[in-house]
mmCIF file of C-alpha atoms in Angstrom:
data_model
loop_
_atom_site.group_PDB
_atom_site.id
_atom_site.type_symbol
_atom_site.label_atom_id
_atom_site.label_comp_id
_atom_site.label_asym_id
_atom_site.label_seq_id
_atom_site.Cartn_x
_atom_site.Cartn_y
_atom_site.Cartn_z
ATOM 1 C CA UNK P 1 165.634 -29.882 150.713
ATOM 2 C CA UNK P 2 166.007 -31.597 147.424
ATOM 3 C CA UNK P 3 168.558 -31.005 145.124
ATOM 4 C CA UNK P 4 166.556 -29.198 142.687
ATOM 5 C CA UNK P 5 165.790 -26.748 145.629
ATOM 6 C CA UNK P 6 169.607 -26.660 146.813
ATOM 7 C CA UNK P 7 170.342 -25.431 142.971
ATOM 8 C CA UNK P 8 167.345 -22.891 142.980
ATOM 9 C CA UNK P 9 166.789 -19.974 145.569
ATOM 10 C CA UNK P 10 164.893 -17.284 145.700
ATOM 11 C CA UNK P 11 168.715 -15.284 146.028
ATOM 12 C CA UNK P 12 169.735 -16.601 142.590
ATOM 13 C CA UNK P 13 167.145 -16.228 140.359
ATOM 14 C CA UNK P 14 166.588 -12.627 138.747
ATOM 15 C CA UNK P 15 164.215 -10.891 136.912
ATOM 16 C CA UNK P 16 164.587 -11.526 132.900
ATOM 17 C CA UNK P 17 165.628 -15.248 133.443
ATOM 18 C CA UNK P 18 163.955 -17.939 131.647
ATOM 19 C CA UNK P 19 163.053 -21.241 133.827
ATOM 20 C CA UNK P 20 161.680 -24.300 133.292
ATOM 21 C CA UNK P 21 158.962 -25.199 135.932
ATOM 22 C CA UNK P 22 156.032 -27.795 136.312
ATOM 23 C CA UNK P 23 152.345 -26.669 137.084
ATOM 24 C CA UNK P 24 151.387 -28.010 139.921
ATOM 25 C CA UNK P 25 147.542 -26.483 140.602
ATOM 26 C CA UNK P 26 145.793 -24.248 137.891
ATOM 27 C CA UNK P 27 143.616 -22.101 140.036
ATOM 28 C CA UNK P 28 140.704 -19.512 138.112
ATOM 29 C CA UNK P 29 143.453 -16.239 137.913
ATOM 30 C CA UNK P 30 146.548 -18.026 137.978
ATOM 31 C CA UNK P 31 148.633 -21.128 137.680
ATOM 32 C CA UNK P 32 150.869 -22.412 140.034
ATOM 33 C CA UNK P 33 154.588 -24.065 139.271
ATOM 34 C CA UNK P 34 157.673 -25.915 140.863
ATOM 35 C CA UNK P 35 160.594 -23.714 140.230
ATOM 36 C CA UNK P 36 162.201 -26.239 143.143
ATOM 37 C CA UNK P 37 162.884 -22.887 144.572
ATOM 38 C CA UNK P 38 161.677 -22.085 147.997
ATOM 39 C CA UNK P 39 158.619 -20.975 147.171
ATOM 40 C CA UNK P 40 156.253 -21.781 144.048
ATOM 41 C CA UNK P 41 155.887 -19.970 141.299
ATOM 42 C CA UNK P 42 152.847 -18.252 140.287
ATOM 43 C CA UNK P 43 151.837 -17.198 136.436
ATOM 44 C CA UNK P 44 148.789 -14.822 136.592
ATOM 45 C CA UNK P 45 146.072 -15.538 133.948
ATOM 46 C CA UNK P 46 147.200 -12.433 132.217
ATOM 47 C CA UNK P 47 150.578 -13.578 131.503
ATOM 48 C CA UNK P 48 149.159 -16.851 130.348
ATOM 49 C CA UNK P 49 148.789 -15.868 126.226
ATOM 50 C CA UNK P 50 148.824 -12.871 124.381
ATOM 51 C CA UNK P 51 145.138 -14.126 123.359
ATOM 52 C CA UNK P 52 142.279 -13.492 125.728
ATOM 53 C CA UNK P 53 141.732 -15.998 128.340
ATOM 54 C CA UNK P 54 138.942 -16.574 130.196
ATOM 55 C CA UNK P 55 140.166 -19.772 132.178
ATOM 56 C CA UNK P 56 143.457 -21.305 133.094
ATOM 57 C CA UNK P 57 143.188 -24.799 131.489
ATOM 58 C CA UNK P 58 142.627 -23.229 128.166
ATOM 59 C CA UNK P 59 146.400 -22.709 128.215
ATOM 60 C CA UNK P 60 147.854 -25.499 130.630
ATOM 61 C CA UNK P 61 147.172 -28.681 132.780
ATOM 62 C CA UNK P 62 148.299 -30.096 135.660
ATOM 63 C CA UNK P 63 152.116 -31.908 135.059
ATOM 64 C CA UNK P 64 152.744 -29.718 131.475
ATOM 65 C CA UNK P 65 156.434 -28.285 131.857
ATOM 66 C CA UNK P 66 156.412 -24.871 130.423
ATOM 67 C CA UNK P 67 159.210 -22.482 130.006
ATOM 68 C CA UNK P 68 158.779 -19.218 131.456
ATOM 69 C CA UNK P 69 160.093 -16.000 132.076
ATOM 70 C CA UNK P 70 160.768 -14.207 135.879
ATOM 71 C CA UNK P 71 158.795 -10.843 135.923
ATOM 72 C CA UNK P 72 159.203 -10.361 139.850
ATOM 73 C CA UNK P 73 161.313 -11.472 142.747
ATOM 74 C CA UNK P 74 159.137 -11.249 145.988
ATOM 75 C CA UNK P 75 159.766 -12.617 149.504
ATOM 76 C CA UNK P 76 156.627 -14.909 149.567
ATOM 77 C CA UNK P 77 156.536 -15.877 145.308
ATOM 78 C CA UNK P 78 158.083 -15.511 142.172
ATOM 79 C CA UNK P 79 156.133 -13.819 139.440
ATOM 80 C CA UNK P 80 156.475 -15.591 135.960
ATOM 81 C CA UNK P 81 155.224 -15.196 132.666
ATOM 82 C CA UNK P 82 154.873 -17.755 130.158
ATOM 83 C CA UNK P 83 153.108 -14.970 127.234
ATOM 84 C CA UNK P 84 156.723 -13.588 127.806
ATOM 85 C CA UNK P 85 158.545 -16.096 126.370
ATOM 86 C CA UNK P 86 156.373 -17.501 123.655
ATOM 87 C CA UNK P 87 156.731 -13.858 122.525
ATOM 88 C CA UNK P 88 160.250 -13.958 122.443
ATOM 89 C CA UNK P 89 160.043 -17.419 120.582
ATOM 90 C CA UNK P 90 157.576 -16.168 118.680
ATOM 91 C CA UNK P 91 159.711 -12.828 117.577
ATOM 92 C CA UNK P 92 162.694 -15.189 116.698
ATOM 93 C CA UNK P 93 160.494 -17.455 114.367
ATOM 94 C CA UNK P 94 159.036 -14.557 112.855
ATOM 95 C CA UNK P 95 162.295 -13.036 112.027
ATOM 96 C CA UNK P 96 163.452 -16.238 110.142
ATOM 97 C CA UNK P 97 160.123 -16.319 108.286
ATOM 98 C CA UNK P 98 160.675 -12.720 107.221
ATOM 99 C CA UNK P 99 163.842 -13.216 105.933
ATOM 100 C CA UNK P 100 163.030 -16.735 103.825
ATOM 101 C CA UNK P 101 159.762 -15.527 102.539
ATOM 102 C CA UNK P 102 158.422 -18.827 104.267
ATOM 103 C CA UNK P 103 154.548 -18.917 104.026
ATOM 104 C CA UNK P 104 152.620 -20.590 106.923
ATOM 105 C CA UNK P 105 149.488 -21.196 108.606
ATOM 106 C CA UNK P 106 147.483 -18.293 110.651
ATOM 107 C CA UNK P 107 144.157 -18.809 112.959
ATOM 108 C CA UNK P 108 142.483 -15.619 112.639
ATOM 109 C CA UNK P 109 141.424 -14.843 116.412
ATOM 110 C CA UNK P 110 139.454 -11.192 115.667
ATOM 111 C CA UNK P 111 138.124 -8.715 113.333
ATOM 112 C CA UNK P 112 139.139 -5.650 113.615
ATOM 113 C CA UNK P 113 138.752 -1.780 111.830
ATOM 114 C CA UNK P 114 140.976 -2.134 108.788
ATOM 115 C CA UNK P 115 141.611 -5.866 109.008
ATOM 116 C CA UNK P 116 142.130 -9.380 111.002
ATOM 117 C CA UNK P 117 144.225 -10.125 114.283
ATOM 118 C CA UNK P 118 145.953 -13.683 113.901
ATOM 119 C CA UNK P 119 147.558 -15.903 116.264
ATOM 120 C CA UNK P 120 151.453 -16.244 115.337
ATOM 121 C CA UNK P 121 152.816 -16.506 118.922
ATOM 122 C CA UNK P 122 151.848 -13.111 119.229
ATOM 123 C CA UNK P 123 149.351 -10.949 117.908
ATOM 124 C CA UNK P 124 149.700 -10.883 113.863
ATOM 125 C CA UNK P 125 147.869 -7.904 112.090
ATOM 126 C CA UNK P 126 146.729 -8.738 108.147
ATOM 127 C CA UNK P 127 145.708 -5.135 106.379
ATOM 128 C CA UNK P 128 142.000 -5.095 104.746
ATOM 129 C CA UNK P 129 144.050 -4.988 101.820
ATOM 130 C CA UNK P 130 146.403 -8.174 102.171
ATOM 131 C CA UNK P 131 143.443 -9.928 102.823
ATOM 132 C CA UNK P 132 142.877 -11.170 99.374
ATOM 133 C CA UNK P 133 143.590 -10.547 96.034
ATOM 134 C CA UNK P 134 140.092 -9.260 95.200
ATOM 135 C CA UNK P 135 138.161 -6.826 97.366
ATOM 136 C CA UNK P 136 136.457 -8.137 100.759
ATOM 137 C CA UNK P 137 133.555 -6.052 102.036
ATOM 138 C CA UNK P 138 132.334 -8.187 104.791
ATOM 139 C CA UNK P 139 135.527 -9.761 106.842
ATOM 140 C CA UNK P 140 133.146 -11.292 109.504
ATOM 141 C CA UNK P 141 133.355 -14.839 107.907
ATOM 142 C CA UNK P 142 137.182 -14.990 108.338
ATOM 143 C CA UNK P 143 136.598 -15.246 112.512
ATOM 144 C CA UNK P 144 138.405 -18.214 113.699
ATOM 145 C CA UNK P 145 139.353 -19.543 109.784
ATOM 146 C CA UNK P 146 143.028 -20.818 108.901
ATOM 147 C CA UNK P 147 144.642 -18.617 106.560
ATOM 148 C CA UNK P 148 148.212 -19.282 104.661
ATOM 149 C CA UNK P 149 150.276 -15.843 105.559
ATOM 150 C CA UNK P 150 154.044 -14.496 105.330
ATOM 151 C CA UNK P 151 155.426 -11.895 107.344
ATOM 152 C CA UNK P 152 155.654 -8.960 104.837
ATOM 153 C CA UNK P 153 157.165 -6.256 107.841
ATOM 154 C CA UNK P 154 158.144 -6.375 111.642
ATOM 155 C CA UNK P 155 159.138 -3.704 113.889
ATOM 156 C CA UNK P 156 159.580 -5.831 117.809
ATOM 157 C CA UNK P 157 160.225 -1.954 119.231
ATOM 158 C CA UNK P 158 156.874 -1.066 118.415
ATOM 159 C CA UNK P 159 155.105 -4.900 118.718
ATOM 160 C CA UNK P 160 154.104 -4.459 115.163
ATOM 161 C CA UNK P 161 153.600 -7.544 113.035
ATOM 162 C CA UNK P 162 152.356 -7.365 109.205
ATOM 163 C CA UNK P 163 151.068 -10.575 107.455
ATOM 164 C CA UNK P 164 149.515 -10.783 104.511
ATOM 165 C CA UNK P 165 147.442 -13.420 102.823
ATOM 166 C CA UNK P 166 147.277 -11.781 99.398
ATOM 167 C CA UNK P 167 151.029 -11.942 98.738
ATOM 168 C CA UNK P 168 150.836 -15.532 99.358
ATOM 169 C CA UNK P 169 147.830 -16.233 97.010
ATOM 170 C CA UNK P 170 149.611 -13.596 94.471
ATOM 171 C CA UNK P 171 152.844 -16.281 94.612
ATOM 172 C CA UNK P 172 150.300 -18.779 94.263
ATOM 173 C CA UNK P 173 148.873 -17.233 90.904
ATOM 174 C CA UNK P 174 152.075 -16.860 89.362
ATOM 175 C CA UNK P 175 153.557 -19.850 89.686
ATOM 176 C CA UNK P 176 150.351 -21.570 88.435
ATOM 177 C CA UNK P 177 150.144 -19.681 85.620
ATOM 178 C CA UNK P 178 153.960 -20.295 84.598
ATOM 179 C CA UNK P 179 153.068 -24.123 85.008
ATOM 180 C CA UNK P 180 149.532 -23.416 82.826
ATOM 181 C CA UNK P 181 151.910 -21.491 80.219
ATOM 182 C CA UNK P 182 154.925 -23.957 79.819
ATOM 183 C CA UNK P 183 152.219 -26.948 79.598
ATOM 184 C CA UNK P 184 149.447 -25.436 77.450
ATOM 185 C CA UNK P 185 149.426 -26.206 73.354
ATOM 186 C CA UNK P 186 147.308 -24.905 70.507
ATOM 187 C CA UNK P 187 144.849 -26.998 70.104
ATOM 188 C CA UNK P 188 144.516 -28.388 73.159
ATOM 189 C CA UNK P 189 140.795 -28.194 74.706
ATOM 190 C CA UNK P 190 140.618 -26.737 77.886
ATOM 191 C CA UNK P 191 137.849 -25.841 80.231
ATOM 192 C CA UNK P 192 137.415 -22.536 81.895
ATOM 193 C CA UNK P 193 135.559 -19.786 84.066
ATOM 194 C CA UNK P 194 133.669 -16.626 82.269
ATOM 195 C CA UNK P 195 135.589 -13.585 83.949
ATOM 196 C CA UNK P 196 134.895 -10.645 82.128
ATOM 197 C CA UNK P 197 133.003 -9.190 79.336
ATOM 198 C CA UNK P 198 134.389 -6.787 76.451
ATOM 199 C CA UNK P 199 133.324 -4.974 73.665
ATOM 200 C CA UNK P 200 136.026 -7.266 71.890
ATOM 201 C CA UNK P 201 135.539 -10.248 73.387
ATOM 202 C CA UNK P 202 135.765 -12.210 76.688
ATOM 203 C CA UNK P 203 138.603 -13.354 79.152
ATOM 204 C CA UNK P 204 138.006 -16.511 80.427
ATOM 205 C CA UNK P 205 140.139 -18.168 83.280
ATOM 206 C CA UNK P 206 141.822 -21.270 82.483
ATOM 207 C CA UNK P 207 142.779 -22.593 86.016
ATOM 208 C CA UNK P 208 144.965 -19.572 86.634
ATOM 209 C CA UNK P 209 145.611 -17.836 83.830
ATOM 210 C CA UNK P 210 143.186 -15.266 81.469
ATOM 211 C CA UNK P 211 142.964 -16.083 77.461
ATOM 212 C CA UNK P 212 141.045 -13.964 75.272
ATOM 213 C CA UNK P 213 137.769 -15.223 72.835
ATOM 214 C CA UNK P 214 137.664 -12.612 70.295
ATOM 215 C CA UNK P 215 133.894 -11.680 69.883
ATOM 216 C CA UNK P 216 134.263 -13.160 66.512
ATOM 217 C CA UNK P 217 135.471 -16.756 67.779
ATOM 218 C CA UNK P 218 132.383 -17.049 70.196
ATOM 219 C CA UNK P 219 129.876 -18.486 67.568
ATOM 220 C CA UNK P 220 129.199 -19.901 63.852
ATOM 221 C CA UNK P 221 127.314 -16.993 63.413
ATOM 222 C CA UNK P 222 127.437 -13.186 63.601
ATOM 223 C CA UNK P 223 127.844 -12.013 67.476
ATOM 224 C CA UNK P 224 126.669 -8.174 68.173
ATOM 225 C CA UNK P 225 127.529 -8.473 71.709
ATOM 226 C CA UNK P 226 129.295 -10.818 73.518
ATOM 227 C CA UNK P 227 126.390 -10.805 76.522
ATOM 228 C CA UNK P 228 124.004 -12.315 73.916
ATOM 229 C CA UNK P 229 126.471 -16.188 74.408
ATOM 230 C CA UNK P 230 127.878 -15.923 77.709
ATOM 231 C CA UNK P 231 127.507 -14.053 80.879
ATOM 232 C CA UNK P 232 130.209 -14.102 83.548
ATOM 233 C CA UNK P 233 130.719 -16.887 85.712
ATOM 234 C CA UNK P 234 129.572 -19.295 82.871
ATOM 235 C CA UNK P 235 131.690 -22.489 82.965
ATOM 236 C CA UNK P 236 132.713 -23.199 79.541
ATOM 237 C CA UNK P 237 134.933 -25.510 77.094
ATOM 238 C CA UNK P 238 137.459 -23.606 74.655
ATOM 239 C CA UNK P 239 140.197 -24.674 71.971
ATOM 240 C CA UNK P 240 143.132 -23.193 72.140
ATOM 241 C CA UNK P 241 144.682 -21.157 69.322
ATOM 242 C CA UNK P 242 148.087 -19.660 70.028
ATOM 243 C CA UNK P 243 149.944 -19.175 73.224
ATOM 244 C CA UNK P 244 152.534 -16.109 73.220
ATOM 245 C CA UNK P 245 154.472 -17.251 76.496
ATOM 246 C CA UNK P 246 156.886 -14.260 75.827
ATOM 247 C CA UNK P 247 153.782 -11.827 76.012
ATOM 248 C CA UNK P 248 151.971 -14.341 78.535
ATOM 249 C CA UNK P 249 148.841 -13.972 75.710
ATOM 250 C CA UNK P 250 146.221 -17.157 75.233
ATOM 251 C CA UNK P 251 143.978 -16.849 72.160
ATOM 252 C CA UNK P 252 141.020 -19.477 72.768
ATOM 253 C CA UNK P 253 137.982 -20.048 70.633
ATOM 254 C CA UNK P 254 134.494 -21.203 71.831
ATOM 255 C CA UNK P 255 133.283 -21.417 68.465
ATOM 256 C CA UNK P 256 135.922 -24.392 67.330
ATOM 257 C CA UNK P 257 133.987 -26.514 70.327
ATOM 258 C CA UNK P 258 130.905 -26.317 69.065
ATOM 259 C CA UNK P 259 128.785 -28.331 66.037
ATOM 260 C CA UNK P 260 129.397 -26.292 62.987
ATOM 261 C CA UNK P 261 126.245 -25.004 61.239
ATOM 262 C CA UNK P 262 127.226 -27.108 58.142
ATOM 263 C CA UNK P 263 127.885 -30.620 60.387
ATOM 264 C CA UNK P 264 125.180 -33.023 59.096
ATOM 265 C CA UNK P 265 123.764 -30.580 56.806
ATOM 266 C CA UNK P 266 123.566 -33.746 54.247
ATOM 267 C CA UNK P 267 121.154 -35.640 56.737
ATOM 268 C CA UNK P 268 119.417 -32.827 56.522
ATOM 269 C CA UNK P 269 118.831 -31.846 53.053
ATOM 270 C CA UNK P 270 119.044 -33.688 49.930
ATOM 271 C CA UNK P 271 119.344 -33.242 45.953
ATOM 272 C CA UNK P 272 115.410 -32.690 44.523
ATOM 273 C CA UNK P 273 114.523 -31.223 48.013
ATOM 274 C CA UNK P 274 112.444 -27.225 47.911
ATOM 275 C CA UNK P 275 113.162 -25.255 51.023
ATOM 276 C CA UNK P 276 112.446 -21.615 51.708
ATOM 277 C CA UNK P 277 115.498 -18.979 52.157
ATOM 278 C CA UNK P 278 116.446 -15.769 52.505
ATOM 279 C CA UNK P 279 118.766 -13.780 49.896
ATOM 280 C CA UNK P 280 121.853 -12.327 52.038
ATOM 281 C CA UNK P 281 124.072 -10.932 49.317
ATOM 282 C CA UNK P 282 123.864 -10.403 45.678
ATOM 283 C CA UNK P 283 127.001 -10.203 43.011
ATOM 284 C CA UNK P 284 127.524 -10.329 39.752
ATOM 285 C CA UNK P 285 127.495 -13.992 39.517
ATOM 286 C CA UNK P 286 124.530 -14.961 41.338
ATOM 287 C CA UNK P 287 122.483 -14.671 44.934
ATOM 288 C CA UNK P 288 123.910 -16.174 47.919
ATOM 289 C CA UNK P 289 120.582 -17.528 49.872
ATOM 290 C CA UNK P 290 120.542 -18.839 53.350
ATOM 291 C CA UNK P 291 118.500 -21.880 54.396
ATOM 292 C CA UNK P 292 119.373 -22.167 57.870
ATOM 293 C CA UNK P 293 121.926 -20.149 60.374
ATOM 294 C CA UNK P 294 124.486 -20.276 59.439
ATOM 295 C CA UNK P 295 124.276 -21.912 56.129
ATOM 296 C CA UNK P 296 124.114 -20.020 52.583
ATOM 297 C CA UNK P 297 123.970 -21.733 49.028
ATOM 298 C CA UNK P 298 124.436 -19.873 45.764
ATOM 299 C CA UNK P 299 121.949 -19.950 43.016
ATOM 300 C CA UNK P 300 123.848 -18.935 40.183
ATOM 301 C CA UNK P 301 122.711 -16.176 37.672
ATOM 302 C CA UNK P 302 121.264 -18.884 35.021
ATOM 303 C CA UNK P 303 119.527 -20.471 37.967
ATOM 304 C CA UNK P 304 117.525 -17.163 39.075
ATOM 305 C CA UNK P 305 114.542 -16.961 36.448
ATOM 306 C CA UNK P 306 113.818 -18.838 33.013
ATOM 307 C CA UNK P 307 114.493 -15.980 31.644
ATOM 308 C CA UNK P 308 117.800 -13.678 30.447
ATOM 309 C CA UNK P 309 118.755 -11.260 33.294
ATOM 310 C CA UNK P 310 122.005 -9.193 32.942
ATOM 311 C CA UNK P 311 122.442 -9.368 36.831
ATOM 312 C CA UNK P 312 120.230 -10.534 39.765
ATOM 313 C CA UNK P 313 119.400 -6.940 41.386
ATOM 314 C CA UNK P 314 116.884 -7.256 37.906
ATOM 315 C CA UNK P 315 114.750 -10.112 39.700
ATOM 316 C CA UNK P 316 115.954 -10.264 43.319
ATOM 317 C CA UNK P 317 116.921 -8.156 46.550
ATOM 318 C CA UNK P 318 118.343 -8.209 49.546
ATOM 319 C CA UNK P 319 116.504 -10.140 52.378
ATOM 320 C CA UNK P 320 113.624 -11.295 49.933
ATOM 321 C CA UNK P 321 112.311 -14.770 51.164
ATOM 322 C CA UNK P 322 112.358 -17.433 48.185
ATOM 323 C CA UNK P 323 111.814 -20.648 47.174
ATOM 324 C CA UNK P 324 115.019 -22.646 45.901
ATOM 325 C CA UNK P 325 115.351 -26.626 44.723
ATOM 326 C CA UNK P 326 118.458 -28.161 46.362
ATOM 327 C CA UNK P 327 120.675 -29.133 43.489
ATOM 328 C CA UNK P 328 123.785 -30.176 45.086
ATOM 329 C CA UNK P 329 125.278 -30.663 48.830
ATOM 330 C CA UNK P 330 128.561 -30.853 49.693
ATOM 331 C CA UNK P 331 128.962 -31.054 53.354
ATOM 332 C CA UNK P 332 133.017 -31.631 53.235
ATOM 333 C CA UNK P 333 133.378 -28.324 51.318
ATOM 334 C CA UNK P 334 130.510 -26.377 53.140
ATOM 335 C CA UNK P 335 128.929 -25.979 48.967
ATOM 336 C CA UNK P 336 125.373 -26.104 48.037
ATOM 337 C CA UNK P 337 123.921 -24.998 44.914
ATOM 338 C CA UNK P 338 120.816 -24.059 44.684
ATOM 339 C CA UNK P 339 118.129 -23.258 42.081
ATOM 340 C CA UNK P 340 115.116 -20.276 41.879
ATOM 341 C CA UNK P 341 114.451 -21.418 38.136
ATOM 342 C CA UNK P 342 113.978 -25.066 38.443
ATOM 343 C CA UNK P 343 111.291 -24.411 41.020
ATOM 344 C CA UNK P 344 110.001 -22.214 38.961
ATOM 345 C CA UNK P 345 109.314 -24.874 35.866
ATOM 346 C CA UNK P 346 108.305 -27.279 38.444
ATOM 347 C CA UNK P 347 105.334 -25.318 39.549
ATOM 348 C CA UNK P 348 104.755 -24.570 35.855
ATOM 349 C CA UNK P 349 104.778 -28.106 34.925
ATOM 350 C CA UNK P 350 102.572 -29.377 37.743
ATOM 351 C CA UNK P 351 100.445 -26.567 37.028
ATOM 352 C CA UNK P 352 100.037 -27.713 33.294
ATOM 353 C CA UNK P 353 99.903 -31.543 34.594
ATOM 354 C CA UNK P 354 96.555 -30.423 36.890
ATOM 355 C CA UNK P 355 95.263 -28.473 33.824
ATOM 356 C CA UNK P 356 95.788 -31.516 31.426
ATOM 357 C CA UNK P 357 94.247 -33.670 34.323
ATOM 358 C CA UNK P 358 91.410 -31.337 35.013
ATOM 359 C CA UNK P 359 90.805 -31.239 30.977
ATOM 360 C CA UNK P 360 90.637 -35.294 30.635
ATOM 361 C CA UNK P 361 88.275 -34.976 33.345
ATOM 362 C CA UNK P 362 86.271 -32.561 31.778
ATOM 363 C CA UNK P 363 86.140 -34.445 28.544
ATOM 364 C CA UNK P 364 85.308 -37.358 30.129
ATOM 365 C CA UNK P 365 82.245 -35.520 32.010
ATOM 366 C CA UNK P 366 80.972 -34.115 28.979
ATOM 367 C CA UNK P 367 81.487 -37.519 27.205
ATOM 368 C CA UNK P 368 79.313 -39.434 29.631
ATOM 369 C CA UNK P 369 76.902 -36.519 29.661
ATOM 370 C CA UNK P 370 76.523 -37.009 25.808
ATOM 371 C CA UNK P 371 76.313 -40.826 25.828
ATOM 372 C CA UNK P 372 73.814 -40.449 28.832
ATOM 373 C CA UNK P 373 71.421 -38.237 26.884
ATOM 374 C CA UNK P 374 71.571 -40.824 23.666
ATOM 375 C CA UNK P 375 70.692 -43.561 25.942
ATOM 376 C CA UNK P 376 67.462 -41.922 27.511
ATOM 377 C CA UNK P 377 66.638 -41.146 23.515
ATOM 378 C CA UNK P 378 67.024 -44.411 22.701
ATOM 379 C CA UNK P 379 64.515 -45.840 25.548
ATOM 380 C CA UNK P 380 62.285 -43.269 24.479
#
């Protein structure tokens, strides 16, 4: 008898103890180990893993030492269980985790009413709702996926085990968006995620954290609904305009990214140039007239008509299409002035150029009529 046998006997080892032994033969139900007792030891395929087996070497080979746990004494074997003590292990880890808040990886194993089963050394059970931090209606594409857990309750009397995934991402949220806050500067450009649509405006994700486009800083010109520029889900750039880190509050501006209305409006139109508009507002002073989105120019009261008028409603209204002569641009200071008159005299004094033309020719026709008719005389 070898040593190892002299020091281990069936007589001296009791149910509850934990022993190292070597597997020797993995057979289809069980495995068999050198205790260097008298006789071997035997692990049935049930007391393998806490998991469902279907085979012995999905949990051992042939030579692995594994520490195990004696379930029975019997004159012929030993009874041992190996799920036994990775539970206990397993328990003791879990207990530490619990109490440090430590976060670690989870292979979901099952799908179950209410939730997932995952493998923590024992069997870990993550709610429906600690899933994730958004709702999950089909959980089927979680089956054997990785998740990032921490223990959130444990009760050992009642082999109950709560994880949860959500707390986890939640941590994850908040710490980004402290880092997004502390970093983040008006006027910085940022790009970000569409994630919900107001009344007043849009939230758009920023790589963790939500900042508000107010309806009126989505566009150069007049937004009824938000809908009508972005739909959720839209990737997008944005400026930044304040940051309350006190109130956690990001005001961001879509409109500040984009080409103003005015921007090249001088490559566009130039001094002498007639373009068509539409009057948008009238005061005392003039007619504000738009000639492109965006872009209005005034004509100012002396420029409406060649004649007097005590105020513009006289000659003009709202909406009325016209014609107006550019008569200054200024692109810096978003000015244009702009001129219903001079067009006016223009198309008067082309129309008395073509009637002065159309008269010469005239003359001339008659002229050569008259000077035809002497010459025929004069044949004659």
């Amino acid at each position: 008898m070898s040593e190892r046998q002299d020091e281990f006997s069936n007589e001296n080892i009791q149910v509850g103890d934990q022993v190292k032994a070597t597997v020797v033969k993995l057979e289809d139900k069980q495995v068999v180990v050198d205790l260097g007792a008298k006789f071997d030891g035997i692990i049935p395929i049930s007391e393998l893993s806490h998991l469902h087996v279907e085979h012995t070497n999905e949990v051992l080979s042939e030579g692995d030492e594994v520490v195990v746990v004696v379930q029975k004494v019997e004159d012929e074997a030993i009874i041992l269980s190996k799920k036994a003590n990775d539970s206990k292990q397993a328990w003791e880890d879990l207990e530490k985790k619990l109490e440090s808040g430590e976060s670690f990886e989870a292979k979901v194993v099952e799908v179950v009413n209410g939730g997932l089963v995952a493998d923590v050394g024992l069997r870990g059970f993550i709610p429906a709702s600690h899933v994730e931090v958004y709702y999950v209606e089909d959980f089927s594409e979680y089956k054997d996926q990785s998740l990032t857990v921490k223990v959130i309750e444990m009760d050992e009397s009642r082999n109950r085990v709560i994880l949860s995934h959500k707390a986890v991402t939640e941590k994850e949220m908040t710490d980004r968006k402290k880092e997004i806050l502390n970093k983040i500067e008006a006027g910085d450009q940022v790009e970000g995620t569409v994630q919900r649509i107001t009344n007043f405006g849009v939230f758009v994700d920023i790589g963790g954290v939500d900042g508000l486009i107010h309806i009126s800083q989505l566009s150069h010109e007049h937004v009824n609904k938000a809908s009508d520029v972005v739909s959720e889900g839209d990737k997008i750039k944005v400026k930044v305009l304040s940051v309350d880190r006190d109130t956690e509050r990001i005001a961001l501006s879509l409109k500040d990214t984009l080409p103003g209305p005015w921007e090249g409006i001088e490559n566009e139109i130039s001094n002498g140039q007639v373009i068509e508009g539409e009057v948008k507002r009238l005061v005392n002073f003039g007619a504000f007239v738009e000639i492109k989105r965006g872009v209005e120019g005034l004509v100012h009261i002396s420029q409406i008509a060649k004649e007097h008028i005590g105020t513009p409603q006289e000659v003009l209204k709202e909406g009325q299409k016209v014609q107006v002569k550019v008569l200054d641009v200024n692109e810096k200071n978003k000015r244009l002035s702009l001129s219903i008159k001079e067009v006016e005299e223009d198309r008067e004094s082309s129309e008395l150029k073509q009637y002065q033309k159309d008269q010469e020719d005239d003359q001339a026709f008659q002229l050569g009529d008259l000077i035809g008719d002497q010459l025929k005389n004069y044949k004659k």
